[in-house]
Amino acid sequence: MALIPVDATEVATIVTTLEMRERPRPRPMPPAPLSLVAWVKPDPAKYRTLFARVGAPWLWFSRLVMSDDMLTAIIHDPAVSVFAVVDRAGIEVGLLELDHRQAGECEIAYFGLIPELAGQGHGRWLMAQALMRAWTASVERVWVHTCTLDHPSALNFYRRQGFTAMGRAIETFVDPRALGLLPEDAAPQIPRIRPVD
């Protein structure tokens, strides 16, 4: 077994892909003081604002580097559903994106709440909402991926919801904080490696 060095400007993570091949049995919707609002053909700038608000603590950056045309092609596709999670005050506190573009499948492309809501059971509510919408009549597989940069409980959360791990990969990318895509203080739990002079 060997260690593979990662450039000081990069971040490395282990990505786990999980899937569900059977529609879960109906169960009561967990209570939550939140609601899900469909964003039909969302404005790319508004989408990116919520994406960064939810994902910056976990170094989500992929949608921040896409051109407007590329992002719009995805989030305006009729087979992609984007939802904002909204609290009682009408503040957007989470993001759910379901991708049905692959026949017979639904990818939970983005699933997250702002960190202030962690550990309060709202994730179970959001997953119940996601699965209810993901399992359309033609879907035979729902899948999601998570990585070691996500919330430490993410992998176990997905397993508890009925997903089974079916693949793992190592991903490296330039640290989005170093590129100015995310603030320097984003994701303080993920250390920045400073090059040695």
GROMACS .gro file of C-alpha atoms in nm:
model
  197
    1MET     CA    1   0.000   0.000   0.000
    2ALA     CA    2   0.142   0.336  -0.099
    3LEU     CA    3   0.048   0.694  -0.027
    4ILE     CA    4  -0.007   0.904  -0.337
    5PRO     CA    5   0.092   1.266  -0.290
    6VAL     CA    6  -0.160   1.538  -0.371
    7ASP     CA    7  -0.043   1.877  -0.491
    8ALA     CA    8  -0.064   2.146  -0.222
    9THR     CA    9  -0.317   2.341  -0.431
   10GLU     CA   10  -0.551   2.041  -0.455
   11VAL     CA   11  -0.803   1.865  -0.237
   12ALA     CA   12  -0.854   1.489  -0.245
   13THR     CA   13  -1.167   1.306  -0.143
   14ILE     CA   14  -1.314   0.957  -0.154
   15VAL     CA   15  -1.646   0.957  -0.340
   16THR     CA   16  -1.899   0.683  -0.262
   17THR     CA   17  -2.187   0.611  -0.498
   18LEU     CA   18  -2.498   0.462  -0.339
   19GLU     CA   19  -2.813   0.328  -0.498
   20MET     CA   20  -3.163   0.213  -0.418
   21ARG     CA   21  -3.319  -0.042  -0.655
   22GLU     CA   22  -3.655  -0.088  -0.488
   23ARG     CA   23  -3.913   0.174  -0.407
   24PRO     CA   24  -3.921   0.213  -0.028
   25ARG     CA   25  -4.236   0.121   0.158
   26PRO     CA   26  -4.457   0.419   0.237
   27ARG     CA   27  -4.399   0.564   0.580
   28PRO     CA   28  -4.522   0.877   0.758
   29MET     CA   29  -4.362   1.201   0.647
   30PRO     CA   30  -4.126   1.322   0.922
   31PRO     CA   31  -4.245   1.654   1.066
   32ALA     CA   32  -4.053   1.968   0.977
   33PRO     CA   33  -4.118   2.342   0.985
   34LEU     CA   34  -3.994   2.356   0.626
   35SER     CA   35  -4.151   2.344   0.283
   36LEU     CA   36  -4.028   2.253  -0.061
   37VAL     CA   37  -4.071   2.509  -0.338
   38ALA     CA   38  -4.026   2.403  -0.700
   39TRP     CA   39  -3.798   2.630  -0.901
   40VAL     CA   40  -3.911   2.601  -1.261
   41LYS     CA   41  -3.633   2.723  -1.493
   42PRO     CA   42  -3.446   2.899  -1.212
   43ASP     CA   43  -3.226   3.198  -1.282
   44PRO     CA   44  -2.863   3.074  -1.287
   45ALA     CA   45  -2.745   3.350  -1.051
   46LYS     CA   46  -3.021   3.274  -0.798
   47TYR     CA   47  -2.945   2.903  -0.826
   48ARG     CA   48  -2.572   2.959  -0.769
   49THR     CA   49  -2.643   3.175  -0.464
   50LEU     CA   50  -2.840   2.897  -0.295
   51PHE     CA   51  -2.593   2.632  -0.418
   52ALA     CA   52  -2.305   2.821  -0.255
   53ARG     CA   53  -2.500   2.894   0.063
   54VAL     CA   54  -2.580   2.526   0.114
   55GLY     CA   55  -2.262   2.378  -0.030
   56ALA     CA   56  -1.975   2.611   0.067
   57PRO     CA   57  -1.922   2.435   0.402
   58TRP     CA   58  -1.856   2.114   0.205
   59LEU     CA   59  -1.661   2.275  -0.083
   60TRP     CA   60  -1.936   2.231  -0.342
   61PHE     CA   61  -1.809   2.422  -0.641
   62SER     CA   62  -1.899   2.239  -0.963
   63ARG     CA   63  -2.196   2.461  -1.050
   64LEU     CA   64  -1.997   2.774  -0.966
   65VAL     CA   65  -1.743   2.712  -1.244
   66MET     CA   66  -1.994   2.622  -1.516
   67SER     CA   67  -2.080   2.877  -1.780
   68ASP     CA   68  -2.432   3.019  -1.763
   69ASP     CA   69  -2.520   2.830  -2.081
   70MET     CA   70  -2.399   2.497  -1.944
   71LEU     CA   71  -2.573   2.544  -1.609
   72THR     CA   72  -2.895   2.665  -1.773
   73ALA     CA   73  -2.898   2.362  -2.003
   74ILE     CA   74  -2.904   2.139  -1.693
   75ILE     CA   75  -3.136   2.324  -1.457
   76HIS     CA   76  -3.385   2.417  -1.732
   77ASP     CA   77  -3.398   2.063  -1.873
   78PRO     CA   78  -3.755   1.929  -1.833
   79ALA     CA   79  -3.614   1.607  -1.683
   80VAL     CA   80  -3.434   1.797  -1.403
   81SER     CA   81  -3.628   1.923  -1.102
   82VAL     CA   82  -3.485   2.191  -0.873
   83PHE     CA   83  -3.639   2.270  -0.535
   84ALA     CA   84  -3.554   2.523  -0.266
   85VAL     CA   85  -3.614   2.426   0.095
   86VAL     CA   86  -3.782   2.722   0.263
   87ASP     CA   87  -3.831   2.790   0.632
   88ARG     CA   88  -4.137   2.953   0.793
   89ALA     CA   89  -3.993   3.300   0.736
   90GLY     CA   90  -3.960   3.229   0.363
   91ILE     CA   91  -3.579   3.202   0.378
   92GLU     CA   92  -3.418   2.949   0.144
   93VAL     CA   93  -3.229   2.705   0.365
   94GLY     CA   94  -3.173   2.401   0.145
   95LEU     CA   95  -3.146   2.263  -0.204
   96LEU     CA   96  -3.278   1.949  -0.373
   97GLU     CA   97  -3.207   1.864  -0.734
   98LEU     CA   98  -3.340   1.549  -0.901
   99ASP     CA   99  -3.209   1.439  -1.239
  100HIS     CA  100  -3.433   1.206  -1.442
  101ARG     CA  101  -3.242   1.250  -1.771
  102GLN     CA  102  -3.122   0.888  -1.773
  103ALA     CA  103  -3.408   0.653  -1.866
  104GLY     CA  104  -3.519   0.439  -1.573
  105GLU     CA  105  -3.305   0.628  -1.322
  106CYS     CA  106  -3.313   0.928  -1.094
  107GLU     CA  107  -2.997   1.082  -0.955
  108ILE     CA  108  -3.031   1.287  -0.641
  109ALA     CA  109  -2.782   1.532  -0.787
  110TYR     CA  110  -2.781   1.780  -0.498
  111PHE     CA  111  -2.926   1.736  -0.153
  112GLY     CA  112  -2.842   1.964   0.135
  113LEU     CA  113  -2.944   2.202   0.409
  114ILE     CA  114  -2.756   2.490   0.564
  115PRO     CA  115  -2.531   2.372   0.851
  116GLU     CA  116  -2.747   2.543   1.114
  117LEU     CA  117  -3.018   2.284   1.048
  118ALA     CA  118  -2.794   1.979   1.093
  119GLY     CA  119  -2.888   1.723   1.355
  120GLN     CA  120  -3.252   1.831   1.388
  121GLY     CA  121  -3.414   1.559   1.176
  122HIS     CA  122  -3.474   1.788   0.878
  123GLY     CA  123  -3.256   1.569   0.656
  124ARG     CA  124  -3.498   1.279   0.700
  125TRP     CA  125  -3.784   1.506   0.598
  126LEU     CA  126  -3.594   1.625   0.292
  127MET     CA  127  -3.500   1.269   0.194
  128ALA     CA  128  -3.863   1.159   0.226
  129GLN     CA  129  -3.955   1.447  -0.006
  130ALA     CA  130  -3.675   1.351  -0.247
  131LEU     CA  131  -3.769   0.983  -0.263
  132MET     CA  132  -4.138   1.060  -0.308
  133ARG     CA  133  -4.046   1.266  -0.619
  134ALA     CA  134  -3.760   1.048  -0.742
  135TRP     CA  135  -3.959   0.726  -0.770
  136THR     CA  136  -4.175   0.806  -1.071
  137ALA     CA  137  -4.353   0.518  -1.247
  138SER     CA  138  -4.064   0.445  -1.484
  139VAL     CA  139  -3.780   0.464  -1.231
  140GLU     CA  140  -3.600   0.142  -1.138
  141ARG     CA  141  -3.297   0.296  -0.969
  142VAL     CA  142  -3.239   0.604  -0.752
  143TRP     CA  143  -2.881   0.693  -0.681
  144VAL     CA  144  -2.672   0.951  -0.501
  145HIS     CA  145  -2.308   1.015  -0.430
  146THR     CA  146  -2.134   1.156  -0.126
  147CYS     CA  147  -1.774   1.212  -0.036
  148THR     CA  148  -1.543   1.247   0.260
  149LEU     CA  149  -1.573   1.628   0.233
  150ASP     CA  150  -1.948   1.611   0.306
  151HIS     CA  151  -2.099   1.613   0.653
  152PRO     CA  152  -1.936   1.332   0.856
  153SER     CA  153  -2.276   1.163   0.897
  154ALA     CA  154  -2.372   1.180   0.527
  155LEU     CA  155  -2.268   0.828   0.427
  156ASN     CA  156  -2.439   0.664   0.724
  157PHE     CA  157  -2.745   0.885   0.671
  158TYR     CA  158  -2.787   0.757   0.315
  159ARG     CA  159  -2.744   0.398   0.432
  160ARG     CA  160  -3.009   0.444   0.701
  161GLN     CA  161  -3.246   0.576   0.433
  162GLY     CA  162  -3.210   0.249   0.240
  163PHE     CA  163  -2.926   0.320  -0.004
  164THR     CA  164  -2.653   0.063  -0.063
  165ALA     CA  165  -2.295   0.158  -0.149
  166MET     CA  166  -2.201   0.026  -0.492
  167GLY     CA  167  -1.886   0.213  -0.594
  168ARG     CA  168  -1.599   0.421  -0.467
  169ALA     CA  169  -1.347   0.651  -0.637
  170ILE     CA  170  -1.084   0.906  -0.543
  171GLU     CA  171  -1.133   1.256  -0.679
  172THR     CA  172  -0.882   1.537  -0.672
  173PHE     CA  173  -0.945   1.896  -0.773
  174VAL     CA  174  -0.796   2.239  -0.727
  175ASP     CA  175  -0.913   2.384  -0.396
  176PRO     CA  176  -1.200   2.621  -0.484
  177ARG     CA  177  -1.092   2.852  -0.200
  178ALA     CA  178  -0.755   2.898  -0.369
  179LEU     CA  179  -0.933   2.985  -0.694
  180GLY     CA  180  -1.153   3.245  -0.524
  181LEU     CA  181  -1.470   3.048  -0.600
  182LEU     CA  182  -1.546   3.011  -0.230
  183PRO     CA  183  -1.440   3.231   0.061
  184GLU     CA  184  -1.107   3.155   0.231
  185ASP     CA  185  -1.295   3.067   0.551
  186ALA     CA  186  -1.532   2.819   0.381
  187ALA     CA  187  -1.510   2.463   0.511
  188PRO     CA  188  -1.266   2.528   0.798
  189GLN     CA  189  -1.279   2.157   0.884
  190ILE     CA  190  -1.103   2.083   0.553
  191PRO     CA  191  -0.743   2.197   0.596
  192ARG     CA  192  -0.568   2.407   0.335
  193ILE     CA  193  -0.223   2.277   0.257
  194ARG     CA  194   0.020   2.562   0.215
  195PRO     CA  195   0.316   2.503  -0.017
  196VAL     CA  196   0.650   2.496   0.161
  197ASP     CA  197   0.878   2.782   0.052
   0.00000   0.00000   0.00000
